[in-house]
Coordinates of C-alpha atoms and ligand atoms in Angstrom, one line a residue:
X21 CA 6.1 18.5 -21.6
X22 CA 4.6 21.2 -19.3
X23 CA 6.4 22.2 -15.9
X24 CA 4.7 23.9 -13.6
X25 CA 7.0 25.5 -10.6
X26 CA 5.3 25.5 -7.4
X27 CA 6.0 27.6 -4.4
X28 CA 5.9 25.8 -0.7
X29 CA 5.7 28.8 1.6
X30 CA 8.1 31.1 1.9
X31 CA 9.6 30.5 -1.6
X32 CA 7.5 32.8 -3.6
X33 CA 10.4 35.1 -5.4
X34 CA 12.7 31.8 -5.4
X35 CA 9.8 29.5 -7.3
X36 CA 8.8 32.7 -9.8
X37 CA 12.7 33.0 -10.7
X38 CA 12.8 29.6 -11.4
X39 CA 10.1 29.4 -13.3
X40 CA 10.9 32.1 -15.9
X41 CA 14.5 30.5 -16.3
X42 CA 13.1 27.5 -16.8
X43 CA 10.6 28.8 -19.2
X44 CA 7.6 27.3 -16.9
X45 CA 4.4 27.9 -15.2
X46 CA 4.4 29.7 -12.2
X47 CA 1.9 27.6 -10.2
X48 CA 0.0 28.8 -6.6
X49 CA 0.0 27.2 -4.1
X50 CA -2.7 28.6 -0.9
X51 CA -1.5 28.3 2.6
X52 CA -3.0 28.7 6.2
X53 CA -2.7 27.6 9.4
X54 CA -6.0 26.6 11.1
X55 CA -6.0 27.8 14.4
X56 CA -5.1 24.8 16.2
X57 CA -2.0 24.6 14.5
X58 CA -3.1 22.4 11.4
X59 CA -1.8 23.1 8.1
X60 CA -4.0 24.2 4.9
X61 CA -2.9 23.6 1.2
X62 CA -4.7 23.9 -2.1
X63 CA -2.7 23.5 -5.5
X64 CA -4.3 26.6 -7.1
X65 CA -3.1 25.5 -10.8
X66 CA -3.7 22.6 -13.2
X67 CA -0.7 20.0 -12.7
X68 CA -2.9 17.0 -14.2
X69 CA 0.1 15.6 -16.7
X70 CA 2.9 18.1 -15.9
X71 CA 6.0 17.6 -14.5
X72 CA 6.1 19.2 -10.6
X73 CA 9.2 21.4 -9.1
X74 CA 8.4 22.2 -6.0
X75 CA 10.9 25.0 -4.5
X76 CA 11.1 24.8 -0.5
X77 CA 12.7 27.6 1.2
X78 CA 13.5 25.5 4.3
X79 CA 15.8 27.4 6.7
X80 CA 13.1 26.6 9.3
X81 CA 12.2 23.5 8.0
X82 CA 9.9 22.0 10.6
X83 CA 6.8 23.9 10.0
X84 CA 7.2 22.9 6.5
X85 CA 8.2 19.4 6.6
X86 CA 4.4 17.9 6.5
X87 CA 3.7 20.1 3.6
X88 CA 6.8 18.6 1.4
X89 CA 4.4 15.6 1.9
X90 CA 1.4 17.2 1.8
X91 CA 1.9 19.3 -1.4
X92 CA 4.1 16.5 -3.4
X93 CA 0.7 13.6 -2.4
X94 CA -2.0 16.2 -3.4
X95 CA 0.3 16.8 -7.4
X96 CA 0.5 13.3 -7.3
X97 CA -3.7 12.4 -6.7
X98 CA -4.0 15.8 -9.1
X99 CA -2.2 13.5 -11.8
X100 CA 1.0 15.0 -12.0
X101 CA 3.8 13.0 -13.9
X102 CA 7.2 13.1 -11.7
X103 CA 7.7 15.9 -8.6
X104 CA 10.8 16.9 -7.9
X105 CA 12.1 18.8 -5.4
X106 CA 14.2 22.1 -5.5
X107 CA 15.7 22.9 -1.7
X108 CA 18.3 24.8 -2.4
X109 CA 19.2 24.9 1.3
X110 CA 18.9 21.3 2.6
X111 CA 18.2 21.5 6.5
X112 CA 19.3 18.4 8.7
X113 CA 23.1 17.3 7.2
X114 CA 24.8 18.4 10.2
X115 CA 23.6 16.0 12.5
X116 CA 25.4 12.9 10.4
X117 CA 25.7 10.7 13.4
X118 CA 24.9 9.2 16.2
X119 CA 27.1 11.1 18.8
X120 CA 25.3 9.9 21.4
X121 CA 23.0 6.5 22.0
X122 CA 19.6 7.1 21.2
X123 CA 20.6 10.3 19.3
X124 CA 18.0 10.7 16.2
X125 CA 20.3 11.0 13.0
X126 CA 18.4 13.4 11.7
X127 CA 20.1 13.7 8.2
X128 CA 19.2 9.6 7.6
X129 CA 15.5 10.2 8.8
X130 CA 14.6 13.4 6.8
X131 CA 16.8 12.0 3.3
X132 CA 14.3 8.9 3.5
X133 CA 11.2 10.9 4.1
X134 CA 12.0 13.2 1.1
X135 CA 12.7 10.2 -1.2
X136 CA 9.6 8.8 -0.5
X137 CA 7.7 11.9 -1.2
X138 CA 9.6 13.4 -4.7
X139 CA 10.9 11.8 -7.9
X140 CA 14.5 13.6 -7.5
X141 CA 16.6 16.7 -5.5
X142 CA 18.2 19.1 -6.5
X143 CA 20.2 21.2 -3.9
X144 CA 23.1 23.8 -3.4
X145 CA 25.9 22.5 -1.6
X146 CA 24.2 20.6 1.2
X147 CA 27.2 19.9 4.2
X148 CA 28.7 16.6 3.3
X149 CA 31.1 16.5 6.0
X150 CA 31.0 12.7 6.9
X151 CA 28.9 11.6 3.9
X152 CA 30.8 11.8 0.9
X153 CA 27.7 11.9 -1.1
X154 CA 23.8 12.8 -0.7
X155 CA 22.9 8.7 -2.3
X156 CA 23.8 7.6 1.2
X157 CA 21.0 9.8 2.8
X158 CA 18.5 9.9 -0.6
X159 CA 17.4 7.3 -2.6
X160 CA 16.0 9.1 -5.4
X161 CA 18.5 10.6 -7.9
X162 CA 19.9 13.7 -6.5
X163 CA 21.8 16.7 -8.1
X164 CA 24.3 18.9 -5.7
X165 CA 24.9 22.5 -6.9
X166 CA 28.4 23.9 -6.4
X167 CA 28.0 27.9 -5.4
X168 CA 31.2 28.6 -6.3
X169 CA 30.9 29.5 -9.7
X170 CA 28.4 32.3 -8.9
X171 CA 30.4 33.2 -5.9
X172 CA 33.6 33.4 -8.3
X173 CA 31.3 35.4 -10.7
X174 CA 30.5 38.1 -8.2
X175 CA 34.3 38.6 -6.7
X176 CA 35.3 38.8 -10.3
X177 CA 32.7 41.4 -11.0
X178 CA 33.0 43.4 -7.3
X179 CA 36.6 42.4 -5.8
X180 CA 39.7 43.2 -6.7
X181 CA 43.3 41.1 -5.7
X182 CA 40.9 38.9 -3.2
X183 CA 42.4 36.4 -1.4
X184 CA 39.8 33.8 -0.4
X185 CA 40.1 32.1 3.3
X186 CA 37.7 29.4 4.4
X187 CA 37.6 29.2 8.5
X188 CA 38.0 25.9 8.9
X189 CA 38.8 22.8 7.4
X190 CA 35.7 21.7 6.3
X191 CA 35.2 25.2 4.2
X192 CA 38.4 24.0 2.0
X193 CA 35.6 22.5 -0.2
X194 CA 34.5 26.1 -1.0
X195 CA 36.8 28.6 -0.3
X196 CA 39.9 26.0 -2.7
X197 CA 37.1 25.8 -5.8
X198 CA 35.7 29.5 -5.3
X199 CA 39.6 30.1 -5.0
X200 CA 40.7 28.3 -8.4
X201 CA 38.0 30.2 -10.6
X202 CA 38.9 33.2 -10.0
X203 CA 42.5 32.8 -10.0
X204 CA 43.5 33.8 -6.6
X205 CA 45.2 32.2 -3.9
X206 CA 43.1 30.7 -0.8
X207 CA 44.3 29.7 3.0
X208 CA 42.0 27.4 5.1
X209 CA 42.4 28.2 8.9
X210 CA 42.0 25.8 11.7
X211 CA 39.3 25.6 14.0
X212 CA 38.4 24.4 17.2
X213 CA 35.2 24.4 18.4
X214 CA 34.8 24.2 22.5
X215 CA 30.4 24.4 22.5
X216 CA 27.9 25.6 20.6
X217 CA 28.8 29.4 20.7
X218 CA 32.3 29.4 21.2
X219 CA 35.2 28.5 18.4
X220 CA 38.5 29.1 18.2
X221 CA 40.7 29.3 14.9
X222 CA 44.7 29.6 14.2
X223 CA 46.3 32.5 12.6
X224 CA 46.6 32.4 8.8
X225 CA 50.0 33.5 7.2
X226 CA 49.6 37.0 6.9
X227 CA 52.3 37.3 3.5
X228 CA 49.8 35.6 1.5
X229 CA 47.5 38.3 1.7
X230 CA 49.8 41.0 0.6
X231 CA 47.9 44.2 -1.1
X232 CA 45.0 41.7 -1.4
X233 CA 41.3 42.2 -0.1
X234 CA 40.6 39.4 2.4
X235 CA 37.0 37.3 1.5
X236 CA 35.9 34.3 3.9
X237 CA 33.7 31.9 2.6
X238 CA 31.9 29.4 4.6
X239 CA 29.2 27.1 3.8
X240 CA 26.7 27.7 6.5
X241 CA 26.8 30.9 9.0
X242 CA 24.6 29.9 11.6
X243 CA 25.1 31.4 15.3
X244 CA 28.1 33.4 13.1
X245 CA 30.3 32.3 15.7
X246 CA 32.8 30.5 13.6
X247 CA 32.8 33.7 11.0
X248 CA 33.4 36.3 13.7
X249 CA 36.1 34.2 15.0
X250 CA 37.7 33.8 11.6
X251 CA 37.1 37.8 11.0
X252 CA 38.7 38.9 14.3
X253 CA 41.9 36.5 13.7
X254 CA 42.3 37.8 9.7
X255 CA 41.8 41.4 10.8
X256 CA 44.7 41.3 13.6
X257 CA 46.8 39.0 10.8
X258 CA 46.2 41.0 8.0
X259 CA 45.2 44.4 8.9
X260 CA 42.0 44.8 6.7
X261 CA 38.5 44.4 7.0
X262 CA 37.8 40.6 5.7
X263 CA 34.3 40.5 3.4
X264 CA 32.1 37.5 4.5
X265 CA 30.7 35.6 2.1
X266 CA 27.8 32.9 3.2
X267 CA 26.1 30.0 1.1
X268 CA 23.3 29.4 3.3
X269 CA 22.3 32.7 5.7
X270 CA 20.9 30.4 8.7
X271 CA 21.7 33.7 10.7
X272 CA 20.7 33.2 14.3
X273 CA 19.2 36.4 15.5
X274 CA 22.5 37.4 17.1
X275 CA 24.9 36.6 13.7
X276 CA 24.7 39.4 12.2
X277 CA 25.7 41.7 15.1
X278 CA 28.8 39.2 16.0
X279 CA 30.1 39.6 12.7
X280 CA 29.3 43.2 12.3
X281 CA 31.1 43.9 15.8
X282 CA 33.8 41.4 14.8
X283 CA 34.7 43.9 12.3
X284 CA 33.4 42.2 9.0
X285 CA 33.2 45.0 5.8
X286 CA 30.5 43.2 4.5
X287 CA 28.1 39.9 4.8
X288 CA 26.6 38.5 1.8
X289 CA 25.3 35.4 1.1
X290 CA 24.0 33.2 -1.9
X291 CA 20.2 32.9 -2.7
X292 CA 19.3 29.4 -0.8
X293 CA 18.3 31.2 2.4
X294 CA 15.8 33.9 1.4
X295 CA 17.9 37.3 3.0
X296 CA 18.4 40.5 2.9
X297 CA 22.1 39.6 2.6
X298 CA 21.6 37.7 -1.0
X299 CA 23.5 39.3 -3.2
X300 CA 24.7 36.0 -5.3
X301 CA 22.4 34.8 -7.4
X302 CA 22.7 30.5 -7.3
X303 CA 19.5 30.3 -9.6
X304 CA 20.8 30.1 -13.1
X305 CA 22.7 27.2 -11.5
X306 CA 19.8 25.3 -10.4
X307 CA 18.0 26.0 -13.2
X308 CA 21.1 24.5 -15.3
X309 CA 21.0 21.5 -12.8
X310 CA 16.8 21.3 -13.0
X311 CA 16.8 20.8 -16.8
X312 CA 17.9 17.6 -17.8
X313 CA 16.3 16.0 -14.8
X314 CA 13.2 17.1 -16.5
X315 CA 14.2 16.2 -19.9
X316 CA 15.2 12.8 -18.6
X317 CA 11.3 12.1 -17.2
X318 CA 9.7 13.8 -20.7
Ligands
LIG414 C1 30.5 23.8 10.1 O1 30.8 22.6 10.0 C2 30.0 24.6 9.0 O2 30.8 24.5 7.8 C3 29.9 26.1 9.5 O3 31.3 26.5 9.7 C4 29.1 26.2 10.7 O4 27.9 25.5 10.5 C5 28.9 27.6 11.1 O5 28.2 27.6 12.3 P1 28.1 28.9 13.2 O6 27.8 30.1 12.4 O7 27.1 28.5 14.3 O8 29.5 29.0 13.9

């Protein structure tokens, strides 16, 4: 069976990783924008009986939404077998319901457009916060990468005595499993959020982090407000510098400088969002999580 790994805009380095991990073609895909704003795509490579991964880098996914149609219609009229799609950061789960009448529930509307475009999904942890699994927002079958075992890999390899703290409830997911593989203890703070840009979190105990290097991890760090909170209120708790750790650097233009000024050590982030903060490397997991989907269509 061939595979050929194709790049939607954007997710260039991403696709070529992929590809050589999963021992694959490299495909090209050519991109423009006309200049009234219309899109341009040509699948530069043979995909005529191959199986299809296209890799979206889809932090900003609406200028790229068409072309997850686009690109995934033109494989399929080019005779590709199955097309599956690799978005290691899946936009549109936070808005998982209707706050409001009318409201569009974006999450529902984008998980059906996908599935009617690609075979399967494979994704690092998207935010299932009132879903308790991606089936109820994708039909097609659909993989969920955990980034904590190559968060755990890199605070094994770069921290020593860390004590891992998730901001707010919700980060438990992470922070507890990221926690439990490396042997350390974790603490989840609370958090309160009062708008868009302002959030505010309890004190943690401050005995658990005893001679111990305090690392948050958080899914998503967006605006950053929710980190800087967290990084101000383990700083006057604990006395150190806490290391942020992202999944997914969304990173508002102002983030980084809130978390800077917050008094962070250092911000890193997994691979999903393509960032000059990626220092851990989520791509042997996805390739691991890409292989026997493929081996399941041969
Ligand atoms: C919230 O539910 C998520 O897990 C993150 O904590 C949140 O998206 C971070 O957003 P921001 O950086 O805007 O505070």
């Amino acid at each position: 069976m061939s595979v050929v790994v194709l790049p939607l805009p954007g997710a260039e380095a991403q696709a070529a990783s992929l590809a050589q991990l999963l021992d694959a073609t490299a495909g090209s895909l050519e991109f423009r924008r006309f200049p009234d704003g219309e899109s341009y795509y040509r699948i530069a490579s043979d995909v005529s009986d191959c199986d299809v991964v296209v890799v979206g880098a889809l932090r900003d996914p609406d200028p790229l939404a068409l072309g997850l149609w686009y690109v995934a219609d033109t494989a399929r009229e080019m005779g590709a077998r199955r097309i599956g799609l690799v978005a290691p950061y899946l936009p549109y789960m936070r808005q998982d319901a209707r706050f409001r009448d009318g409201e569009a529930v974006t999450s529902r509307s984008f998980g059906r457009f996908v599935s009617q475009a690609f075979d399967w999904l494979v994704t690092v942890d998207p935010h299932l916060h009132r879903y308790p699994t991606l089936d109820i927002v994708y039909s097609i079958p659909s993989v969920v990468v955990p980034s904590a075992p190559a968060i755990a890999r890199w605070l094994q390899a770069n921290v020593t005595r860390p004590v891992v703290i998730g901001p707010d409830s919700e980060s438990e997911q992470w922070a507890g499993d990221v926690a439990r593989r490396v042997g350390c203890p974790s603490q989840v703070l609370t958090k309160t959020r009062l708008g868009d840009r302002h959030v505010e979190i309890s004190l943690p105990e401050p005995g658990l982090a005893e001679g111990r290097q305090p690392v948050l991890v958080d899914d998503i760090i967006s605006s950053g407000h929710t980190m800087a909170e967290a990084v101000r209120h383990v700083r006057s708790a604990f006395g150190a510098a806490p290391l942020c750790v992202g999944v997914h650097a969304l990173f508002a233009p102002e983030a980084r400088r809130l978390l800077l000024d917050a008094g962070a050590s250092q911000v890193l982030t997994c691979n999903t969002v393509p960032d000059a903060s990626n220092a851990v490397d989520v791509l042997p997991d996805i390739a691991a999580a890409v292989r026997p989907l493929l081996q399941a269509g041969a």
